[in-house]
Coordinates of N, CA and C in Angstrom, one line a residue:
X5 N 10.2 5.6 -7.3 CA 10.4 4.4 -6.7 C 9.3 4.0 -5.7
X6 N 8.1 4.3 -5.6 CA 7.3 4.0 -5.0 C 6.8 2.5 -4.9
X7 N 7.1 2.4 -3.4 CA 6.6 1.0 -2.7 C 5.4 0.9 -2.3
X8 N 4.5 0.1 -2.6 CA 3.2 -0.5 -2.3 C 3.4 -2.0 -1.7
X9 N 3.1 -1.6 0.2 CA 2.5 -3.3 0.6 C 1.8 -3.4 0.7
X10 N 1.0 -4.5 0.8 CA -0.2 -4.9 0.9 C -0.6 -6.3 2.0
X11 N -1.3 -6.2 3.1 CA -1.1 -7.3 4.0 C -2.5 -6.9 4.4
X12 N -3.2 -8.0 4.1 CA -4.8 -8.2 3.7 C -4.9 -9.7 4.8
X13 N -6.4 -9.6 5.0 CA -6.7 -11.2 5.6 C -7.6 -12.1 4.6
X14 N -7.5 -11.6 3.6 CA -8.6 -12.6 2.6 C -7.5 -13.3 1.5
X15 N -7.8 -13.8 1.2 CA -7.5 -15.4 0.2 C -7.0 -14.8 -0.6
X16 N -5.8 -14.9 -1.7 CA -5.6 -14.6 -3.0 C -6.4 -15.1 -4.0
X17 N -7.0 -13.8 -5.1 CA -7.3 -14.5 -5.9 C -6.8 -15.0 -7.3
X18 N -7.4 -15.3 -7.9 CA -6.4 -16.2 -9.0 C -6.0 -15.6 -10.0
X19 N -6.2 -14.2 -9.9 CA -5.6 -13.2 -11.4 C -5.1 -12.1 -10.4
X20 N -3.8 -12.8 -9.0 CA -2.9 -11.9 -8.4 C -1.7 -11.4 -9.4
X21 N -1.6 -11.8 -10.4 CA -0.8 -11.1 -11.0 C -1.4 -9.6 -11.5
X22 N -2.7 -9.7 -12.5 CA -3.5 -8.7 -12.8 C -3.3 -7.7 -11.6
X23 N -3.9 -8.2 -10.9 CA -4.5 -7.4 -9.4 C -2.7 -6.2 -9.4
X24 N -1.8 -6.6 -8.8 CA -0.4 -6.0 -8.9 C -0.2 -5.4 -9.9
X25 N -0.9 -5.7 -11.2 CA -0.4 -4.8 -12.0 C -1.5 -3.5 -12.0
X26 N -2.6 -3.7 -11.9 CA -4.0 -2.5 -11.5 C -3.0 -1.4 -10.4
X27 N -2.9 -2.3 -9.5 CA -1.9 -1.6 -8.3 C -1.0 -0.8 -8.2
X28 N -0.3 -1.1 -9.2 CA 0.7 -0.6 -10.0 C 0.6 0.5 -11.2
X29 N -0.3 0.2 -11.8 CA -0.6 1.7 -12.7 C -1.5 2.4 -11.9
X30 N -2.2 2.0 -11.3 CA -3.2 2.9 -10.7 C -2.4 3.7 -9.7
X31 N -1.5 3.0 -9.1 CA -0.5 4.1 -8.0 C 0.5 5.0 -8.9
X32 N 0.9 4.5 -10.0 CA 1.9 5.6 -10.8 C 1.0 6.7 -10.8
X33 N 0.3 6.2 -11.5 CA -0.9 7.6 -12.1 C -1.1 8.8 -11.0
X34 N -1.9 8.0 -9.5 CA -2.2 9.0 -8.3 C -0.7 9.8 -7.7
X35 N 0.4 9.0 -7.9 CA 1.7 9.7 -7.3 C 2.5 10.9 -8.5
X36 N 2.2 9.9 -9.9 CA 3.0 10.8 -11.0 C 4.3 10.3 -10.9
X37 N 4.5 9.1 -10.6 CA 5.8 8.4 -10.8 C 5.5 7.5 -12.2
X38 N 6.8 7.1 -13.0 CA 6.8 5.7 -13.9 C 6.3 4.6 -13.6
X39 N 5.5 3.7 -13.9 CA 5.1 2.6 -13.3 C 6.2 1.6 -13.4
X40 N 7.3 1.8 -14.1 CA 8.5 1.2 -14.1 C 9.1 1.1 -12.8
X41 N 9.4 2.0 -12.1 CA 10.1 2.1 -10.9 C 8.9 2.0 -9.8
X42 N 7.6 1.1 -10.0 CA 6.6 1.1 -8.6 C 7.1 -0.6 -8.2
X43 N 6.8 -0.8 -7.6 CA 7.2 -2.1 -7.0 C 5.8 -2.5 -5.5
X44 N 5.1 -3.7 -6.3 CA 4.2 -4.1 -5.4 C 4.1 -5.5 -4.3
X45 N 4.1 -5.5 -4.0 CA 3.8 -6.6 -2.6 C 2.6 -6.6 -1.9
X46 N 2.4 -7.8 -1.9 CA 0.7 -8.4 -1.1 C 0.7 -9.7 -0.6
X47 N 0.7 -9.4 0.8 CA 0.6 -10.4 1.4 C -0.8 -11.1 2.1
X48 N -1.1 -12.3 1.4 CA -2.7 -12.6 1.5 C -2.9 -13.7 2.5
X49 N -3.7 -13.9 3.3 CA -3.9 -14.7 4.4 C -3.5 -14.4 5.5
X50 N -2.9 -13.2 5.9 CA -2.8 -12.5 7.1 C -3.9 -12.8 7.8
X51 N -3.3 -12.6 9.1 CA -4.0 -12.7 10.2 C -4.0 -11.4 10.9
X52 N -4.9 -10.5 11.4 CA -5.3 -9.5 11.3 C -6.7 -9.2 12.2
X53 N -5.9 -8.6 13.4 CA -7.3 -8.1 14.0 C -7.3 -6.6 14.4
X54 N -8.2 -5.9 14.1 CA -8.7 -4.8 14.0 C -10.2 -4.2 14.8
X55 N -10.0 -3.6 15.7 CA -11.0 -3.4 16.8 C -11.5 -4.4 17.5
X56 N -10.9 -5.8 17.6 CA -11.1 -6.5 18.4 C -12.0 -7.2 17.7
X57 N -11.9 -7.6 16.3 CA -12.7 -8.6 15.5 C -11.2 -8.7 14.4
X58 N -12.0 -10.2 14.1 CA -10.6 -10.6 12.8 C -11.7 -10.7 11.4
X59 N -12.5 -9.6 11.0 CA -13.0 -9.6 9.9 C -12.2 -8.9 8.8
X60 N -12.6 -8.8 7.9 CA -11.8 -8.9 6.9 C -10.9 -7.5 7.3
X61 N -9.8 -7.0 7.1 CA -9.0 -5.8 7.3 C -7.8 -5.8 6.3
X62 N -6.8 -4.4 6.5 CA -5.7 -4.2 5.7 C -4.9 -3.5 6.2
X63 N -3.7 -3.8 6.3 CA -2.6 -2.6 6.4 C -1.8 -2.5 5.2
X64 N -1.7 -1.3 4.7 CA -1.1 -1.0 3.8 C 0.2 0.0 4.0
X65 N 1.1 -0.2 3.4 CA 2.6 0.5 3.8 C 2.8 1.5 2.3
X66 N 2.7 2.7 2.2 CA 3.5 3.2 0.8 C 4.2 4.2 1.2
X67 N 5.4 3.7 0.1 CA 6.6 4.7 0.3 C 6.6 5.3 -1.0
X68 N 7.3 6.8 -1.0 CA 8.0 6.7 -2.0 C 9.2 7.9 -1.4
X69 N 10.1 8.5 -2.5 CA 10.8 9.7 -2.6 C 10.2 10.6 -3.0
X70 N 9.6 11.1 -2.2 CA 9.0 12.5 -2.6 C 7.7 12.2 -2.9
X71 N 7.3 13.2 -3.4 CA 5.7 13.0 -3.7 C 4.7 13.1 -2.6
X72 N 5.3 13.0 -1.5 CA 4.5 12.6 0.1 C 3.9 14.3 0.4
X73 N 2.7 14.6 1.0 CA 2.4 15.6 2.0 C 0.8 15.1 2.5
X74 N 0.2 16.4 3.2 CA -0.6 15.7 3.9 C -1.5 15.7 2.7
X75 N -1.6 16.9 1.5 CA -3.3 16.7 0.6 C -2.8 15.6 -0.4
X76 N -1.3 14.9 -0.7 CA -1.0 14.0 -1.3 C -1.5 12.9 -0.8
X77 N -1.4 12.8 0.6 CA -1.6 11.3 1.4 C -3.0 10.7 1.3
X78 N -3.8 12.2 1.3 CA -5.1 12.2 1.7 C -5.7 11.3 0.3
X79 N -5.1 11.7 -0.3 CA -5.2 11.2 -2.1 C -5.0 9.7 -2.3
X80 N -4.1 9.5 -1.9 CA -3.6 8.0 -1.9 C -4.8 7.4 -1.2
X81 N -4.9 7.5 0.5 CA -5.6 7.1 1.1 C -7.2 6.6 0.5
X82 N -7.6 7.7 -0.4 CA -8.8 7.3 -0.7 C -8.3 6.5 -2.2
X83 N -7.5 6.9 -2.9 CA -7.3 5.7 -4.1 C -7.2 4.2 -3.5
X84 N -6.1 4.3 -2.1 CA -6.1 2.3 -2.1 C -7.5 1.8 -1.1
X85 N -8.2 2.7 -0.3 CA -9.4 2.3 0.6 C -10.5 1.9 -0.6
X86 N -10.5 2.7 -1.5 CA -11.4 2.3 -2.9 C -10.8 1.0 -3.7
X87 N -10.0 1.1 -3.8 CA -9.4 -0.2 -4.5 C -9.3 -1.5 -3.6
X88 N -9.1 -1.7 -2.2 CA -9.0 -2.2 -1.0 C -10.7 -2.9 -1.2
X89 N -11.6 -1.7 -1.0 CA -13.0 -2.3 -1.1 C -13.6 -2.8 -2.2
X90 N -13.1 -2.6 -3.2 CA -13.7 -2.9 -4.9 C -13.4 -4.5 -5.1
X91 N -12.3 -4.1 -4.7 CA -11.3 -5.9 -5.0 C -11.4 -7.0 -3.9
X92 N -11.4 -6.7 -2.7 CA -11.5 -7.7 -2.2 C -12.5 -7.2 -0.3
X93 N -13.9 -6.6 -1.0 CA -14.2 -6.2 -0.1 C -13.7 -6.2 1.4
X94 N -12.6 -5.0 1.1 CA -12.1 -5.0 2.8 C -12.5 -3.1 3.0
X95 N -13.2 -2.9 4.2 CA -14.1 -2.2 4.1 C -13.1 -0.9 4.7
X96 N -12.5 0.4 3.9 CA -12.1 1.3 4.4 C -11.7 1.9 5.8
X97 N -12.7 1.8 6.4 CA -12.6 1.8 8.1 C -12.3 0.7 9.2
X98 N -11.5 -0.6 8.0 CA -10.7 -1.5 8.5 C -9.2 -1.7 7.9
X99 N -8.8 -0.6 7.6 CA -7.7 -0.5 6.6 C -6.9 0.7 7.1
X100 N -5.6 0.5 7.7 CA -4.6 1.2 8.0 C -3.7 1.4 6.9
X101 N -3.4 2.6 6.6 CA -2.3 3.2 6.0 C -0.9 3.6 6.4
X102 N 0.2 3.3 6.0 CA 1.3 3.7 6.4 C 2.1 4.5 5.6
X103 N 2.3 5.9 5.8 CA 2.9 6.6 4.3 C 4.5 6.7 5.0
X104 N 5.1 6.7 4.1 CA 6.7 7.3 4.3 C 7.7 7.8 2.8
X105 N 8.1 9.1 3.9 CA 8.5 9.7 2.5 C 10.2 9.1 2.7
X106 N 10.9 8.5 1.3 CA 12.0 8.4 1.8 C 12.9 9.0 1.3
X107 N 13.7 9.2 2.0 CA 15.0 9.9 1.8 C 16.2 9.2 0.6
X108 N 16.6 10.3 -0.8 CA 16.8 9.7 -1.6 C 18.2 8.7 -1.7
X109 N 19.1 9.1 -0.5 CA 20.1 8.7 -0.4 C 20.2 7.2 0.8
X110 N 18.7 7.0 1.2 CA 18.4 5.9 1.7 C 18.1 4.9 1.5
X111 N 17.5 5.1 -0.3 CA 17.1 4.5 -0.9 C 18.0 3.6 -2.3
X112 N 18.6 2.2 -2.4 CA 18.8 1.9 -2.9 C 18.3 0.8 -4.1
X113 N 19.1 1.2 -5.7 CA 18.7 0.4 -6.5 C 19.7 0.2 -7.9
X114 N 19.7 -0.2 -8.5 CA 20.8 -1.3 -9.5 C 22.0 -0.4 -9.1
X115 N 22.9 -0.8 -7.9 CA 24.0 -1.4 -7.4 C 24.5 0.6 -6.8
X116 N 23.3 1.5 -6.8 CA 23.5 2.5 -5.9 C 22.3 3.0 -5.3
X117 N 22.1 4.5 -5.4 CA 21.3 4.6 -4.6 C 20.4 6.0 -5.2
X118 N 19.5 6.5 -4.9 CA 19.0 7.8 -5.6 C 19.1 9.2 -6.0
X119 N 20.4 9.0 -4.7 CA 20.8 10.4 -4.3 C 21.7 10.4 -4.2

């Protein structure tokens, strides 16, 4: 069940559906989850300042159950900073990560919960 946010300060572009879906296999793959159960979010036009400039930046939020440690994160980290700069030049060293592992019984979906 891995969650992908995405809160960017650049403009959507016009094949955001594509883009979510890249996002989306490309995070199954690096986690080893079903891309069935990934779920993505991006929020474009943020406003966003980072070191005391509002040039392009990102904070990104991923969750999942399990899968999380630190040589896993490190992993991710460079899969979405790469994909973050490829796609809509937002330059790695303006791009915050937020990992969280979650607990399965915290976690709910079609009408229970994981655990």
């Amino acid at each position: 069940m891995p969650l992908i946010e995405l809160f960017v300060s650049v403009s959507a572009p016009e094949n955001v559906e594509t883009v979510q879906k890249e996002i989306a296999d490309m995070m199954a793959k690096a986690i080893g989850k079903p891309v069935d159960f990934v779920m993505v979010r991006i929020a474009f036009d943020e406003s966003i300042s980072f070191g005391g400039t509002m040039a392009p930046a990102a904070l990104v939020k991923l969750g999942s159950i399990g899968k999380i440690s630190a040589d896993e994160n490190k992993k991710y980290s460079e899969v979405l900073c790469n994909f973050l700069e490829s796609s809509f030049q937002i330059s790695p060293e303006r791009t915050y990560i937020q990992i969280t592992d979650y607990e399965r019984q915290n976690w709910g979906w079609n009408g229970s919960t994981f655990g």
